[in-house]
Short mmCIF file of C-alpha atoms and ligand atoms in Angstrom, two decimals:
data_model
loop_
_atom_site.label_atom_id
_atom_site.label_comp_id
_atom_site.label_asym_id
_atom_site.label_seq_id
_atom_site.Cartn_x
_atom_site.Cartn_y
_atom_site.Cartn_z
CA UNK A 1 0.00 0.00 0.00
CA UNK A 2 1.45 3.25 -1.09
CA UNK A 3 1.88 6.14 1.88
CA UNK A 4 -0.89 8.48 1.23
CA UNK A 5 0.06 11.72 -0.40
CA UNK A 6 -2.79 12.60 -3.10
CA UNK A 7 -5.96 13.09 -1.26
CA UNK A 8 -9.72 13.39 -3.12
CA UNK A 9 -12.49 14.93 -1.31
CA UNK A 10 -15.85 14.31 -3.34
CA UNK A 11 -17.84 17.22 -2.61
CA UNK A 12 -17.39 20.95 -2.22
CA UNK A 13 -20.38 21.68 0.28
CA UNK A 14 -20.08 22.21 4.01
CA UNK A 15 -17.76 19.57 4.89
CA UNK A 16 -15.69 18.50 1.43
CA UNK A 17 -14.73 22.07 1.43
CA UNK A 18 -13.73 21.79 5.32
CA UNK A 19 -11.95 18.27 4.85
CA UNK A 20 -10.27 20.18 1.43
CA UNK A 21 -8.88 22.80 3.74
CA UNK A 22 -7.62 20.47 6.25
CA UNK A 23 -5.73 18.04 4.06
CA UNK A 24 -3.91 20.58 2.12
CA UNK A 25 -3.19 22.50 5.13
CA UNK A 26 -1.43 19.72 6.59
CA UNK A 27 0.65 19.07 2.98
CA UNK A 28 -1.09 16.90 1.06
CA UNK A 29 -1.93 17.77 -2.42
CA UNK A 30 -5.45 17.89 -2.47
CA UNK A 31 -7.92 17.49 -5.53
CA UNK A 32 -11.82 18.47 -4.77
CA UNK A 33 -14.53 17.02 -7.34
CA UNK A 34 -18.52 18.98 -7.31
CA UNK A 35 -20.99 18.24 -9.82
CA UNK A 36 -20.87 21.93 -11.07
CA UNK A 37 -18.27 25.16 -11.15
CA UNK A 38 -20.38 27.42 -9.26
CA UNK A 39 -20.35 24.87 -6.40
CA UNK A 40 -16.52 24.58 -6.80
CA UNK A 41 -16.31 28.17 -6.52
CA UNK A 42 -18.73 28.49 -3.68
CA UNK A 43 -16.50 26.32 -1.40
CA UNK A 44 -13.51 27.55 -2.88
CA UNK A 45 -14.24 31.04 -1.36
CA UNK A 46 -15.36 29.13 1.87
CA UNK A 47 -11.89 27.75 2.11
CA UNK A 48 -10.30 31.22 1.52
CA UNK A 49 -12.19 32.99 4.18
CA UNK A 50 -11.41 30.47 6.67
CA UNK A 51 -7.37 30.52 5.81
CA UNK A 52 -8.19 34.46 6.17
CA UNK A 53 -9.80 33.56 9.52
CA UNK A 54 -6.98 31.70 11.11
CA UNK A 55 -4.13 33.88 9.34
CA UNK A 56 -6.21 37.14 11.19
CA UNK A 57 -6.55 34.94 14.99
CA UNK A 58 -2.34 34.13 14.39
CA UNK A 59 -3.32 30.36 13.90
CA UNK A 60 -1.91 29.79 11.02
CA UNK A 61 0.95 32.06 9.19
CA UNK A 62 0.26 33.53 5.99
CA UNK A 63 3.18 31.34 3.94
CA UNK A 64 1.56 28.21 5.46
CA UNK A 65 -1.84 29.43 4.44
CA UNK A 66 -0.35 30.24 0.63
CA UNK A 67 1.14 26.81 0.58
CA UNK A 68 -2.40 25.48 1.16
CA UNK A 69 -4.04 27.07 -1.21
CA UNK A 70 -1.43 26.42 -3.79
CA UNK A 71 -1.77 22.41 -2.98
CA UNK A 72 -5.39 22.60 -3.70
CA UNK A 73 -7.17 21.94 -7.52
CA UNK A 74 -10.91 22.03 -7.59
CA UNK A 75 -12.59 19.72 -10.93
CA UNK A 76 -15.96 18.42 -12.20
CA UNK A 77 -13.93 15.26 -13.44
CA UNK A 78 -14.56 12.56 -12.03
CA UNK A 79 -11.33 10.65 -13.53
CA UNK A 80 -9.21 13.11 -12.35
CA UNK A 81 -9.68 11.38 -8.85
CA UNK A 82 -7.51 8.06 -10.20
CA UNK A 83 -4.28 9.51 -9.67
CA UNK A 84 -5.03 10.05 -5.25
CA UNK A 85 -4.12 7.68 -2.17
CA UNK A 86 -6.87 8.32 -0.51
CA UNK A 87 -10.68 9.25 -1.34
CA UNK A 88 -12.61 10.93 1.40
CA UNK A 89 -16.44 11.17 -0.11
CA UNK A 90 -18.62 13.90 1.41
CA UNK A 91 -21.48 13.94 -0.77
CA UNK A 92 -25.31 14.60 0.09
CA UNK A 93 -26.17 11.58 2.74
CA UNK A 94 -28.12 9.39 0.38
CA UNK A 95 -27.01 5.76 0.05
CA UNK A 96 -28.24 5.55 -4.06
CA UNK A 97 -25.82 8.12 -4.86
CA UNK A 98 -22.90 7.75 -2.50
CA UNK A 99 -23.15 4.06 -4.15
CA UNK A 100 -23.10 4.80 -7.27
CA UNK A 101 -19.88 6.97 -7.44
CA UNK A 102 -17.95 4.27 -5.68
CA UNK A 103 -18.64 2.27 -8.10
CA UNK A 104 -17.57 4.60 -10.64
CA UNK A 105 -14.31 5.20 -8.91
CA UNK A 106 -14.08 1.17 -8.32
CA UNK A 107 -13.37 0.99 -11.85
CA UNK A 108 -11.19 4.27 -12.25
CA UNK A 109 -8.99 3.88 -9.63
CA UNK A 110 -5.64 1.32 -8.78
CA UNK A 111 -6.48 -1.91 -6.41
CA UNK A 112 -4.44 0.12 -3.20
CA UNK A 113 -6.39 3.44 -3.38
CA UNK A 114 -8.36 3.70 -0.01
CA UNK A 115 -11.61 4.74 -0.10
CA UNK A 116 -13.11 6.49 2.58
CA UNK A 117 -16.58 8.13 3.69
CA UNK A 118 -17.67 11.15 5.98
CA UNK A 119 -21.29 10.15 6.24
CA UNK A 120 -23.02 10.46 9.27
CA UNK A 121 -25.27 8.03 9.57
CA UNK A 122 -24.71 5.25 7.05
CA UNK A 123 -23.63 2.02 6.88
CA UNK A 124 -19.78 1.77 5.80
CA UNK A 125 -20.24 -1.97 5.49
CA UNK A 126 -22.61 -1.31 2.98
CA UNK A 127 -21.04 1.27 0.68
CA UNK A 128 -17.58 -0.99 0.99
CA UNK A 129 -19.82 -3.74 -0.46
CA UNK A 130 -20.89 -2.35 -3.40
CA UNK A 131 -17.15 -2.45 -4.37
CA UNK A 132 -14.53 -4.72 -5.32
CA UNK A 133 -12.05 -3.16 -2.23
CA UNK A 134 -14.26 -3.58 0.97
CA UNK A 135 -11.31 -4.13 2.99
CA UNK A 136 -9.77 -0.96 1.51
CA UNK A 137 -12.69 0.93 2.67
CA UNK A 138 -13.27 2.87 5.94
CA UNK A 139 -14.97 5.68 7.48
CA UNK A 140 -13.48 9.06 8.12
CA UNK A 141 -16.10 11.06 10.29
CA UNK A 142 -15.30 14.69 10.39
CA UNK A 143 -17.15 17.50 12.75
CA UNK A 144 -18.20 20.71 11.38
CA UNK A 145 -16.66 23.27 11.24
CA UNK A 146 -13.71 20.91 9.91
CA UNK A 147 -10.97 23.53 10.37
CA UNK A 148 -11.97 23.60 14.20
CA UNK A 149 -13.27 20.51 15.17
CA UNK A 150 -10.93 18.15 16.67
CA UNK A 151 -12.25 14.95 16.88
CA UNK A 152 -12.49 12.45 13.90
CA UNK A 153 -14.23 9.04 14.30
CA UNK A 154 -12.18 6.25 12.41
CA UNK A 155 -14.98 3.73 11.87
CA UNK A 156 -14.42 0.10 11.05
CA UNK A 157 -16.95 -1.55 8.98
CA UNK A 158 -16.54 -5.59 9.21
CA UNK A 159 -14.52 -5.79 6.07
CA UNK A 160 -11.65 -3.10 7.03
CA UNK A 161 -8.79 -4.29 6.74
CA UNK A 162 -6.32 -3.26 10.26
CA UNK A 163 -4.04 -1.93 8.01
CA UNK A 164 -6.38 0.21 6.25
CA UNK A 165 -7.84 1.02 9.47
CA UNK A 166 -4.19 2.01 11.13
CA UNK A 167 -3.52 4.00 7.94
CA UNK A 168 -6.68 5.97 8.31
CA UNK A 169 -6.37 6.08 12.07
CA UNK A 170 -2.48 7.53 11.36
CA UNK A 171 -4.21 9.95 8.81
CA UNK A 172 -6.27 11.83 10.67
CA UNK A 173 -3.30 12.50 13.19
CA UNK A 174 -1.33 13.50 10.71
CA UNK A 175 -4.05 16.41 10.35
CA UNK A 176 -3.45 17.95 13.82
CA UNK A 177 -6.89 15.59 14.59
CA UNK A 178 -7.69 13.23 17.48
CA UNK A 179 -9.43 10.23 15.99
CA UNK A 180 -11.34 7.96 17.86
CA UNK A 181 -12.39 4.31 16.91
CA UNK A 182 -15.84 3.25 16.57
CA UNK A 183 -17.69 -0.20 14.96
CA UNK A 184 -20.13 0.58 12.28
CA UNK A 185 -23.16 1.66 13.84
CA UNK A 186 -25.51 3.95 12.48
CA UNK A 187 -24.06 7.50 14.05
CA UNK A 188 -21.14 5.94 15.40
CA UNK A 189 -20.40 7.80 18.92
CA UNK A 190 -21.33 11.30 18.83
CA UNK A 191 -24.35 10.91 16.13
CA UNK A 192 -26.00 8.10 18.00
CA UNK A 193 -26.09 11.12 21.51
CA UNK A 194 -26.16 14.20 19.42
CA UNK A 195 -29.18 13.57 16.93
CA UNK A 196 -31.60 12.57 19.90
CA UNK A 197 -31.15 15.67 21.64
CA UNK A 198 -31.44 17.94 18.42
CA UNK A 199 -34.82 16.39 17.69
CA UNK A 200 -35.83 16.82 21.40
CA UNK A 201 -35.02 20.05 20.90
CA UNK A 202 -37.56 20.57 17.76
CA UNK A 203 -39.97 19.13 19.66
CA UNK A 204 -39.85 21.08 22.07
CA UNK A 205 -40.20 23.99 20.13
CA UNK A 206 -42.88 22.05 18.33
CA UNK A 207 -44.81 21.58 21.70
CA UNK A 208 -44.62 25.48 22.96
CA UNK A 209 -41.92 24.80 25.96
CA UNK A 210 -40.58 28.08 24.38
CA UNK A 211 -39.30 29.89 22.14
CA UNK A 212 -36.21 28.91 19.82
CA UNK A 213 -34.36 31.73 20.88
CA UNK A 214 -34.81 30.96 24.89
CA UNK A 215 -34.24 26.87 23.92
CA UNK A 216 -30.77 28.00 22.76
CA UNK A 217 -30.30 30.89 25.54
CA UNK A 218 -31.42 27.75 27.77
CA UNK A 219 -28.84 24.80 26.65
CA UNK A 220 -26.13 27.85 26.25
CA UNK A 221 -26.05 29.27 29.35
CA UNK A 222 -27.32 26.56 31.72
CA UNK A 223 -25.04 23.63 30.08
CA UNK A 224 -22.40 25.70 28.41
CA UNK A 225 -23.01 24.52 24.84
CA UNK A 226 -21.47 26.37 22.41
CA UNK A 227 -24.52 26.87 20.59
CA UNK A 228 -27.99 26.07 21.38
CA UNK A 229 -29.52 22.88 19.31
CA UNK A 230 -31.49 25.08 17.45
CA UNK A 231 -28.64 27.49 16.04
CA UNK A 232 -26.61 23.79 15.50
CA UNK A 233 -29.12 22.40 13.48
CA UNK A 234 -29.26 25.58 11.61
CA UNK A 235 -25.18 25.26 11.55
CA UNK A 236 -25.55 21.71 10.46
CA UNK A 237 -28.19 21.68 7.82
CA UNK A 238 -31.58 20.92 8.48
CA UNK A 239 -31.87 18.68 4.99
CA UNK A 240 -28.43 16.71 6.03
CA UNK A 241 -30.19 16.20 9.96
CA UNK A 242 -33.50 15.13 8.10
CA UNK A 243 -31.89 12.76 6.43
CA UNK A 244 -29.53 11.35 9.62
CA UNK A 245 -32.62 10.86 11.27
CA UNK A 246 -34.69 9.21 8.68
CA UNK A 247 -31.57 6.63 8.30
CA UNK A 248 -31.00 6.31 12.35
CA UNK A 249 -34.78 5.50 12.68
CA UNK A 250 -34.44 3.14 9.71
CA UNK A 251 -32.03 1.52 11.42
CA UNK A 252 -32.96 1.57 15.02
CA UNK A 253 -36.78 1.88 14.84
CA UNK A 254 -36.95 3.86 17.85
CA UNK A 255 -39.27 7.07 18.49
CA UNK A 256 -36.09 9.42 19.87
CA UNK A 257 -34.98 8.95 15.81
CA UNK A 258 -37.69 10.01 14.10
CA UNK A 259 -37.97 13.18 12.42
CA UNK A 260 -40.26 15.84 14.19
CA UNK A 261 -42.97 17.33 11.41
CA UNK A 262 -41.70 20.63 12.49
CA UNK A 263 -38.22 19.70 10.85
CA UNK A 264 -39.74 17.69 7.85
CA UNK A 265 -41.98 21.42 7.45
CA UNK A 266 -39.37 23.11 7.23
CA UNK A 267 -37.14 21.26 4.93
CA UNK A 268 -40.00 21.13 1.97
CA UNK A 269 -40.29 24.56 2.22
CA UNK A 270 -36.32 25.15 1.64
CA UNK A 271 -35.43 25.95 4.75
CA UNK A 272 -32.24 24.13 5.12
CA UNK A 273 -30.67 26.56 7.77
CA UNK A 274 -27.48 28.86 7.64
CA UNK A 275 -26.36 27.48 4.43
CA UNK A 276 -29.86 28.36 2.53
CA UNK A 277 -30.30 31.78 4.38
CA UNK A 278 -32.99 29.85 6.34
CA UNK A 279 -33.26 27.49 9.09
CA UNK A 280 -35.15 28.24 12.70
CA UNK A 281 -33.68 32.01 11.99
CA UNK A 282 -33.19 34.14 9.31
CA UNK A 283 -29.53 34.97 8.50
CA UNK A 284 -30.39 38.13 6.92
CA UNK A 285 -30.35 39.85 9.94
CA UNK A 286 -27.28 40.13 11.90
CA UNK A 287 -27.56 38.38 14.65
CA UNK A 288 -30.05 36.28 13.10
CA UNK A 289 -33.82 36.51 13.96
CA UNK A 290 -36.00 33.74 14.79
CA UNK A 291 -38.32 32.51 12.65
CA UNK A 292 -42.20 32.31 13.42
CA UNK A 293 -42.30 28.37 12.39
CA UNK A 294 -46.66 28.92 12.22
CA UNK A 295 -47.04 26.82 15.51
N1 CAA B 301 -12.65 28.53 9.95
C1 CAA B 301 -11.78 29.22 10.71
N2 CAA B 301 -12.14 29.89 11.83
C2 CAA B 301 -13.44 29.88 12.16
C3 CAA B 301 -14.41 29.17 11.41
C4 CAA B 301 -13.96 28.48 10.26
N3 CAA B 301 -14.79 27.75 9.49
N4 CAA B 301 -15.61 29.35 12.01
C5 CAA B 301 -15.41 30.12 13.09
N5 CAA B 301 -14.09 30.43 13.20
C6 CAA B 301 -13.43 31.17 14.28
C7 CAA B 301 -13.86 32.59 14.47
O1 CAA B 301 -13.12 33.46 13.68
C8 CAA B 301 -13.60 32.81 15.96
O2 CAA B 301 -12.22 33.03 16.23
P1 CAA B 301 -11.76 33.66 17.68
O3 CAA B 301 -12.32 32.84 18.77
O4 CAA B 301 -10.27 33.59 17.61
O5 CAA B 301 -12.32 35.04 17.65
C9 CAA B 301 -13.90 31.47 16.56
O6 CAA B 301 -13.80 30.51 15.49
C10 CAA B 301 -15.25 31.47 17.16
O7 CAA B 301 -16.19 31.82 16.15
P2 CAA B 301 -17.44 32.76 16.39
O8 CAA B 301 -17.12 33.81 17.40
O9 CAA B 301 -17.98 33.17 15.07
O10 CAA B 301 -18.55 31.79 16.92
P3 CAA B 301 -18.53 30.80 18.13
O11 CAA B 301 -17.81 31.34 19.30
O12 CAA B 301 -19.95 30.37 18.30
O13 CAA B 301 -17.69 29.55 17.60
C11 CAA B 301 -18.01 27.42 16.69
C12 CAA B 301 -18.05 28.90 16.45
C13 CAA B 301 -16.58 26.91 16.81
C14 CAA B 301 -18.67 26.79 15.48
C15 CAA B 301 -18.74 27.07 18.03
O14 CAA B 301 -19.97 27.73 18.06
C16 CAA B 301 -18.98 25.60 18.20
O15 CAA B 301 -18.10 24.85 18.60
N6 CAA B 301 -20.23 25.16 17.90
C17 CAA B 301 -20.62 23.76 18.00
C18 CAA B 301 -20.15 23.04 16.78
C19 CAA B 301 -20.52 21.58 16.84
O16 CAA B 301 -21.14 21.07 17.75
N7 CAA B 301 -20.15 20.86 15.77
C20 CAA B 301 -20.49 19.48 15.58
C21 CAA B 301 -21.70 19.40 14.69
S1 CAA B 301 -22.26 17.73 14.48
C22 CAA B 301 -21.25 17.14 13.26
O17 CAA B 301 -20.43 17.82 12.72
C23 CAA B 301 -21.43 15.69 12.90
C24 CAA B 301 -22.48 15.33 11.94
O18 CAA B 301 -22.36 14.25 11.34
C25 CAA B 301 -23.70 16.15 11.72
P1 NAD B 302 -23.68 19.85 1.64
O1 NAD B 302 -25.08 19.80 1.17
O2 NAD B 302 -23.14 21.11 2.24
O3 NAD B 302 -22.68 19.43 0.47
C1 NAD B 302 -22.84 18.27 -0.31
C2 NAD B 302 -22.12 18.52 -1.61
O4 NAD B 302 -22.04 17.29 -2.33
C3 NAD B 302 -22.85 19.52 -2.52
O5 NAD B 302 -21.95 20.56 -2.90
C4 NAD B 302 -23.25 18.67 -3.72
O6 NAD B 302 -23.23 19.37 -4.95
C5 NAD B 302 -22.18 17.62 -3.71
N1 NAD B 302 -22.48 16.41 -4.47
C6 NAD B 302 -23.67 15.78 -4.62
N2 NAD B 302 -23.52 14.72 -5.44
C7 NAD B 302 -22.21 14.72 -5.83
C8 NAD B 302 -21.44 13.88 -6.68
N3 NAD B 302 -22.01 12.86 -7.31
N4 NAD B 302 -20.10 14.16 -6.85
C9 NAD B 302 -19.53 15.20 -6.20
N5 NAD B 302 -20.22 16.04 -5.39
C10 NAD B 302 -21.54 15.78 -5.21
O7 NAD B 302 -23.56 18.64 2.68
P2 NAD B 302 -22.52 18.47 3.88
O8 NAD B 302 -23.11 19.06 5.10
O9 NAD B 302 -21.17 18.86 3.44
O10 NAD B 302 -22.59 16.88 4.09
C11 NAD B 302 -21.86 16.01 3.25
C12 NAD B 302 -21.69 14.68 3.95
O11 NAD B 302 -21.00 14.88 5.21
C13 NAD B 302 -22.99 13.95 4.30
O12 NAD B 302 -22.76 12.57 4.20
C14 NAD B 302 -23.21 14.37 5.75
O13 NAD B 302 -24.02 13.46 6.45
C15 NAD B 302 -21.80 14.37 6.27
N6 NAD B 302 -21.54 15.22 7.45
C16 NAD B 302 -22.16 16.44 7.56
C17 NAD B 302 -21.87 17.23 8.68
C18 NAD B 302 -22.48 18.59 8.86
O14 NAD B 302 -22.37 19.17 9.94
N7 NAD B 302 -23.13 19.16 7.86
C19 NAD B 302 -20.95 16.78 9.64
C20 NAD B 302 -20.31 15.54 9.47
C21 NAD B 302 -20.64 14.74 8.38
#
């Protein structure tokens, strides 16, 4: 197996922008595939204001910041990928079409590429089988926002090989992260706690326990969050937490999974939080107002 220097991030949104930033950051050449320019552009702008970011705080010099930027090519290609080590897909959390570009990649890329996936709430096991490298395959579980968050669950689906798994584990250290290892359950560690209470949270919004502003003032200041559950779900994407919970409740069949109607609401009407202008408050206020969700 070759040491990992060419890294592939499918997917330029929220967290293939974030992973982007952190692998070329710590010196890997990094090559970032979206379906469209505008998209490419969209996170390429999100990586450059967080290098600004951490360049203003002293976190980061400006040369290393430079460098990172300079190690970073953005393409709609999806051959392009064939030439990386490592693949780290961050694509919408749907299993159809997560599937169907590993596949694709199967047959593009050399037998030792590892393939990798930042999904949330799916099974690794089962993207790994729909190729011909399932003990090549892992997860890679980032936390949002990437450039921050320190943790990284390295998750072992029943095919991984412990090399693979090593080589990922090593990988994520090699970012400045602390991974931790977890068996492939649906939300691994911190999804399997987290989603619960963000759904509690809807509901009780949805139930008039109070308002969304004094639910977040509440978990803030009385449990020293860093954010309420309301602002995080807004932070997180109310779509991509939709769709966690739809697959944890697939998978678990318990109540504390299932999407409120609140939620579902507000994702048909486009409300898919910060990232859509639109969430449980409107971001075109600064600080963001509240929305009335009709209750
Ligand atoms: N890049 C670089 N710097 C950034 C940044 C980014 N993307 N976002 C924020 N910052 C910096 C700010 O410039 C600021 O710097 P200073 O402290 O030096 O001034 C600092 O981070 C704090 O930012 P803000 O003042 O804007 O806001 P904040 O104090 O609320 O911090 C936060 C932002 C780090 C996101 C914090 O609110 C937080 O930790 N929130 C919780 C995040 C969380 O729980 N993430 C996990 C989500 S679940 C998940 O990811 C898994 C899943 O599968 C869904
Ligand atoms: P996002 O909606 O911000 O971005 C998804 C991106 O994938 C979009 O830019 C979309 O155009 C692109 N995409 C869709 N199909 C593609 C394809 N075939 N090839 C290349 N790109 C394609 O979503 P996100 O929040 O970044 O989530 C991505 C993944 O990361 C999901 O699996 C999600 O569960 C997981 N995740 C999300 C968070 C979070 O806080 N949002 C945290 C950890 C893990």
């Amino acid at each position: 197996m070759p040491e990992i220097s060419r890294v592939g991030v499918l997917g330029c949104g929220l967290m293939g922008s974030g992973i982007a930033q952190a692998a070329a950051t710590a010196g890997f050449s990094t090559l970032v595939r979206d379906v469209e320019d505008g998209l490419l552009a969209r996170g390429e702008d999100a990586i450059q204001r967080s290098l600004g970011k951490l360049v203003e705080k002293g976190k980061l010099d400006p040369v290393s910041s430079r460098r990172a930027l300079e190690r970073l090519t953005f393409t709609t290609e999806l051959g392009a990928l064939a030439e990386c080590d490592l693949i780290i897909e961050a694509i919408t959390e749907d299993l159809g079409l997560k599937n169907e570009l590993w596949r694709a990649l199967d047959d593009l890329c050399p037998a030792d590429t590892i393939f990798a996936s930042n999904t949330s709430s799916l099974s690794i096991g089962a993207m790994a089988a729909a190729t011909l490298r399932p003990d090549r395959f892992v997860g890679l579980h980032f936390f949002n926002p990437v450039p921050l968050m320190p943790l990284v669950e390295v998750v072992r689906a029943v095919t991984t090989s412990p090399q693979v798994f090593e080589r990922a584990m090593g990988f994520a250290r090699r970012l400045g992260k602390e991974p931790i290892a977890a068996h492939d359950r649906s939300g691994f560690v911190v999804n399997r706690l987290l989603v619960p209470f963000l759904l509690d949270a809807v509901r009780a919004l949805e139930q008039g326990v109070a308002s969304a502003a004094d639910i977040d003032r509440g978990m803030h200041l009385g449990c020293g969050h860093p954010m309420g559950p309301l602002l995080l779900l807004d932070f997180v994407g109310l779509d991509t937490v939709n769709r966690i919970a739809e697959i944890m409740f697939d998978e678990y069949r318990e109540a504390r999974y299932a999407p409120p109607p609140l939620l579902r609401r507000l994702v048909a009407a486009g409300f898919h939080g910060r990232k859509s202008g639109r969430g449980f408050y409107d971001y075109a206020s600064d600080p963001p107002a509240p929305i009335d969700p009709g209750l």
